[in-house]
CSV table of C-alpha atoms in Angstrom, one decimal:
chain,number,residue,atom,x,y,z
A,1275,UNK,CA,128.0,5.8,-30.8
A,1276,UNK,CA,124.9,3.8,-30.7
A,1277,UNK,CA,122.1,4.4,-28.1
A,1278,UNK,CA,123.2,0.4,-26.7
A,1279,UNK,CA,126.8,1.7,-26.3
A,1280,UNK,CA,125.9,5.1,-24.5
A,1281,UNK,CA,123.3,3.2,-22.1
A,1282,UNK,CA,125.9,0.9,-21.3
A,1283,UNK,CA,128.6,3.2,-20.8
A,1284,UNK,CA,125.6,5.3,-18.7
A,1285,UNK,CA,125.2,2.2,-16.2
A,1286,UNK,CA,129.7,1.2,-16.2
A,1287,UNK,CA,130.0,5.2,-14.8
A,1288,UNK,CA,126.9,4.4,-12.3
A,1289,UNK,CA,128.3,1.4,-10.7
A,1290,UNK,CA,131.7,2.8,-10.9
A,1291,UNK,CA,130.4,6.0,-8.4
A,1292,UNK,CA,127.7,4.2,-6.3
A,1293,UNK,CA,130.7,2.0,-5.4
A,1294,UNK,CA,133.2,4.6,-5.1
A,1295,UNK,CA,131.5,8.3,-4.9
A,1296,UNK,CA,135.0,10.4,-4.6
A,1297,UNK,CA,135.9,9.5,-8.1
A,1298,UNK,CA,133.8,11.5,-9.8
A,1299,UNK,CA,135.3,14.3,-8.2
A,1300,UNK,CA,137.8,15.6,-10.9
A,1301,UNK,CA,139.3,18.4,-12.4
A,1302,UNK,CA,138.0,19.7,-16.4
A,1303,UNK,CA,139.9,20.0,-19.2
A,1304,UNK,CA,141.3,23.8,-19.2
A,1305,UNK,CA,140.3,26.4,-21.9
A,1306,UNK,CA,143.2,28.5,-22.7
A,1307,UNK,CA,142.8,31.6,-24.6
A,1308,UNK,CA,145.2,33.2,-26.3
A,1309,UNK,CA,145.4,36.5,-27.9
A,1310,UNK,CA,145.9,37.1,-32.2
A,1311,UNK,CA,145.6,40.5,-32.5
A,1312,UNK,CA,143.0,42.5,-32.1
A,1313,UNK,CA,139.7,41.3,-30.9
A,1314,UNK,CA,140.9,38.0,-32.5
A,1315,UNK,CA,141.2,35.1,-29.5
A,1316,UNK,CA,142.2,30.9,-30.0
A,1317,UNK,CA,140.7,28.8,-27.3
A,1318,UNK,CA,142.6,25.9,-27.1
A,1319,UNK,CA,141.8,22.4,-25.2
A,1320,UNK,CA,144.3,20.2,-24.6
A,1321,UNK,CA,144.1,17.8,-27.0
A,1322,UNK,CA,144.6,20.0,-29.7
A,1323,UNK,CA,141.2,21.5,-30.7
A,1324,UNK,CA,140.4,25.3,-31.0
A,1325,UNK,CA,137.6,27.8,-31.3
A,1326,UNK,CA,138.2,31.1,-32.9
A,1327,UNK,CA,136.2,34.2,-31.5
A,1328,UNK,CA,136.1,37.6,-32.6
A,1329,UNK,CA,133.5,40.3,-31.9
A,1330,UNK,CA,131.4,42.1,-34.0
A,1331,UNK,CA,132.6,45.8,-36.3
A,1332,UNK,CA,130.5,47.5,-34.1
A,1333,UNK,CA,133.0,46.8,-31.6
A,1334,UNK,CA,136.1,47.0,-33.2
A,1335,UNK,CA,136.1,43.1,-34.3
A,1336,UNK,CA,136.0,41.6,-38.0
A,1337,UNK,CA,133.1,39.9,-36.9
A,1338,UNK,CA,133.9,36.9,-39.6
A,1339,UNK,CA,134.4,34.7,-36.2
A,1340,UNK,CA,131.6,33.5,-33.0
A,1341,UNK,CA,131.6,35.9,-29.9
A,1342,UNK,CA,133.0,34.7,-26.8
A,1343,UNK,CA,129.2,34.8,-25.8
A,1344,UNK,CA,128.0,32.5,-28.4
A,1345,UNK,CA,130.3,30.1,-27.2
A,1346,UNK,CA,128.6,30.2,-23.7
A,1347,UNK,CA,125.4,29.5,-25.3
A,1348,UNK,CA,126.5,26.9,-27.5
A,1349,UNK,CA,128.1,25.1,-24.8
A,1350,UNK,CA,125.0,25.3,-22.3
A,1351,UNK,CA,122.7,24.2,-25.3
A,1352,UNK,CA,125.1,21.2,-26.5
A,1353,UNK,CA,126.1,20.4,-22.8
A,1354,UNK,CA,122.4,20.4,-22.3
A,1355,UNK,CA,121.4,18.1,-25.8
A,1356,UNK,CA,123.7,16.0,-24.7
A,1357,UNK,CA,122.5,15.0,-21.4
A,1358,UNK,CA,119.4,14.5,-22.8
A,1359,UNK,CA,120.8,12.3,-25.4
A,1360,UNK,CA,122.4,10.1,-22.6
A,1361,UNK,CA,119.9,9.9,-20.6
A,1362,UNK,CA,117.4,8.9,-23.5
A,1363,UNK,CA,119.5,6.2,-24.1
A,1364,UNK,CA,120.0,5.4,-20.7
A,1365,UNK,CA,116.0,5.1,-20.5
A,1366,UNK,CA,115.7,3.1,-23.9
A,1367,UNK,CA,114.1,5.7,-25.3
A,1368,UNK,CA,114.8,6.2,-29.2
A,1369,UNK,CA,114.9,9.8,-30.1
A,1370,UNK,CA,113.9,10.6,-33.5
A,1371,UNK,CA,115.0,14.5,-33.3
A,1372,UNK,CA,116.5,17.1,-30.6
A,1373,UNK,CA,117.4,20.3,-30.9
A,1374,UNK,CA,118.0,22.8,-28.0
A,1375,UNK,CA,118.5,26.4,-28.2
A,1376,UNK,CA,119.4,28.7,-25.9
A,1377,UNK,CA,119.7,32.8,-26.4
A,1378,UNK,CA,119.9,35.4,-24.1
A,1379,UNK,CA,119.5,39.3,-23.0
A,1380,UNK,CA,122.5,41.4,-22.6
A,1381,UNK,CA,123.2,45.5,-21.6
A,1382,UNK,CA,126.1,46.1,-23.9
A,1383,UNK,CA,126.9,48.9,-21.2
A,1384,UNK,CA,128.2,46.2,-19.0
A,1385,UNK,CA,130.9,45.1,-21.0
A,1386,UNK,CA,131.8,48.8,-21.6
A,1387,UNK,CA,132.4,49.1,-17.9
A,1388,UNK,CA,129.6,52.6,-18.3
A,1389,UNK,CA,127.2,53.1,-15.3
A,1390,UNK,CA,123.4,53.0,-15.2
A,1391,UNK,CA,121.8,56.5,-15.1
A,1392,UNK,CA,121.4,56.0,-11.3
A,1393,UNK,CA,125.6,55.4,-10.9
A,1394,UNK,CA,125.1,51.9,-10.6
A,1395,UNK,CA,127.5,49.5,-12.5
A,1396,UNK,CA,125.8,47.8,-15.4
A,1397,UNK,CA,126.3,44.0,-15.4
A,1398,UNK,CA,128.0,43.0,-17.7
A,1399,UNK,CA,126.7,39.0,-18.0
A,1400,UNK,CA,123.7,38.3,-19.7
A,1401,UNK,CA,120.3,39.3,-18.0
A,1402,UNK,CA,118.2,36.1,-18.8
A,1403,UNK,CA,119.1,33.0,-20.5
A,1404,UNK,CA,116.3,31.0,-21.9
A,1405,UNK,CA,116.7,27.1,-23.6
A,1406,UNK,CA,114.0,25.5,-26.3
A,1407,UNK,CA,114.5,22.1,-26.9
A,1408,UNK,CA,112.8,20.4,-29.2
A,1409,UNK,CA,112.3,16.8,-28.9
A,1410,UNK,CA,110.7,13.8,-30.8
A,1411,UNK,CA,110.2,10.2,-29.8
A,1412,UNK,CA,107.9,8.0,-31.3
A,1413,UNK,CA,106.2,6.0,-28.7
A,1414,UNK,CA,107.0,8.1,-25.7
A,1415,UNK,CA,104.6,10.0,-24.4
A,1416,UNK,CA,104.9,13.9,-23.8
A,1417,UNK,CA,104.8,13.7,-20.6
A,1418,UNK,CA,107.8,11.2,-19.9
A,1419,UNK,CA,109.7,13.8,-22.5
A,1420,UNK,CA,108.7,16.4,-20.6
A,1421,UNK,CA,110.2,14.8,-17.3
A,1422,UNK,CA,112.9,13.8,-19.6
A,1423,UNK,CA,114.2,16.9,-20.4
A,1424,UNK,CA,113.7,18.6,-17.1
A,1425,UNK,CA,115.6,16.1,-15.3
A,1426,UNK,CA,118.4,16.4,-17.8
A,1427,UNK,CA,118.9,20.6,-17.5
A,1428,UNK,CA,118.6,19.8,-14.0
A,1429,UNK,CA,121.5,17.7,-14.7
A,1430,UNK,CA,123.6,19.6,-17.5
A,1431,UNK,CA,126.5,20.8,-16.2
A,1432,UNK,CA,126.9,24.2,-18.2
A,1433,UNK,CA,123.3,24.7,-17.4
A,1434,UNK,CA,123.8,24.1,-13.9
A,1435,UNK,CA,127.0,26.3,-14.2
A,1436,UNK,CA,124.7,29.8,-15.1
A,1437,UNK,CA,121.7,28.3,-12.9
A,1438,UNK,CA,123.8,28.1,-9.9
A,1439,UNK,CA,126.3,31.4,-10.6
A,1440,UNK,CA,129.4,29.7,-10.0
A,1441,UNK,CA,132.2,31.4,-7.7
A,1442,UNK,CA,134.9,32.2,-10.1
A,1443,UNK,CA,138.1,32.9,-8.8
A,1444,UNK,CA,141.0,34.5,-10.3
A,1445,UNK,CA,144.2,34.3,-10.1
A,1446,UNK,CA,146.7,36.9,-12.1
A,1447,UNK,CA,150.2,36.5,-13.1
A,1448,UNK,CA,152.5,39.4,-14.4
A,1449,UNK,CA,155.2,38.9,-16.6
A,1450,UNK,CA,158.3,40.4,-16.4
């Protein structure tokens, strides 16, 4: 989709909620993930794609597939490249590259379910999560890219989702 196309698709979303706020109150596509065997898990949306995931030998996967972490980082950097992208367009501002990575920290101990050597339960999510984006627009200064992308990952939903720790609740049903 052209920059013209996202920018005008940017400002038909904009009027829609300054007009009428509660609608952009809706429910996301589920993820469903579903066992293969093993360590081996499909995560399905509904519209027909998947993602396979798998975790490494070391811990009993065939490590030919992305982690379930991977995933999380993949879809806080691409959430987040993608904001920028819209916003960019949004803005009139023609990007020449962006790229934005994010990697992060983890105890492996927390997903083991072990203790610290004081008793204390290791966590088992990630311990820091840091994002590099690289950006290029010829033109704009580095200071309007700069507020660029901070207003974006301000506005990224994934990124948002580990900034904010997000209540997750959980709901389990036993088959017979």
């Amino acid at each position: 989709m052209a920059a013209e196309e996202i920018a005008a698709a940017w400002r038909r979303a904009e009027s829609v909620l300054q007009r009428r706020p509660e609608s952009g109150l809706h429910d996301d596509s589920t993820a469903t993930a579903r066992w293969d065997g093993g360590l081996r898990i499909a995560a399905s949306h509904a519209n027909g794609a998947q993602m396979l995931t798998d975790m490494p030998v070391e811990l009993g996967g065939t490590g030919d597939r992305v982690t379930p972490g991977w995933l999380l980082r993949a879809g806080v950097a691409s959430c987040t490249a993608t904001r920028i992208a819209m916003s960019a367009a949004a803005q009139g501002i023609a990007l020449r590259s962006l790229e934005v990575s994010t990697s992060s920290r983890s105890d492996l101990r927390g997903l083991l379910g072990m203790a610290d050597a004081d008793g204390a339960p290791v966590g088992a999510g990630p311990r820091d999560v840091e994002m590099r984006v690289r950006i290029a627009a010829p033109g704009v200064s580095d200071e309007r890219l700069r507020a660029l992308v901070e207003e974006s990952c301000r506005c990224s939903p994934m990124a948002c989702a580990l900034q904010d720790a997000v209540p997750l609740a959980l709901h389990i049903e036993l088959e017979p």
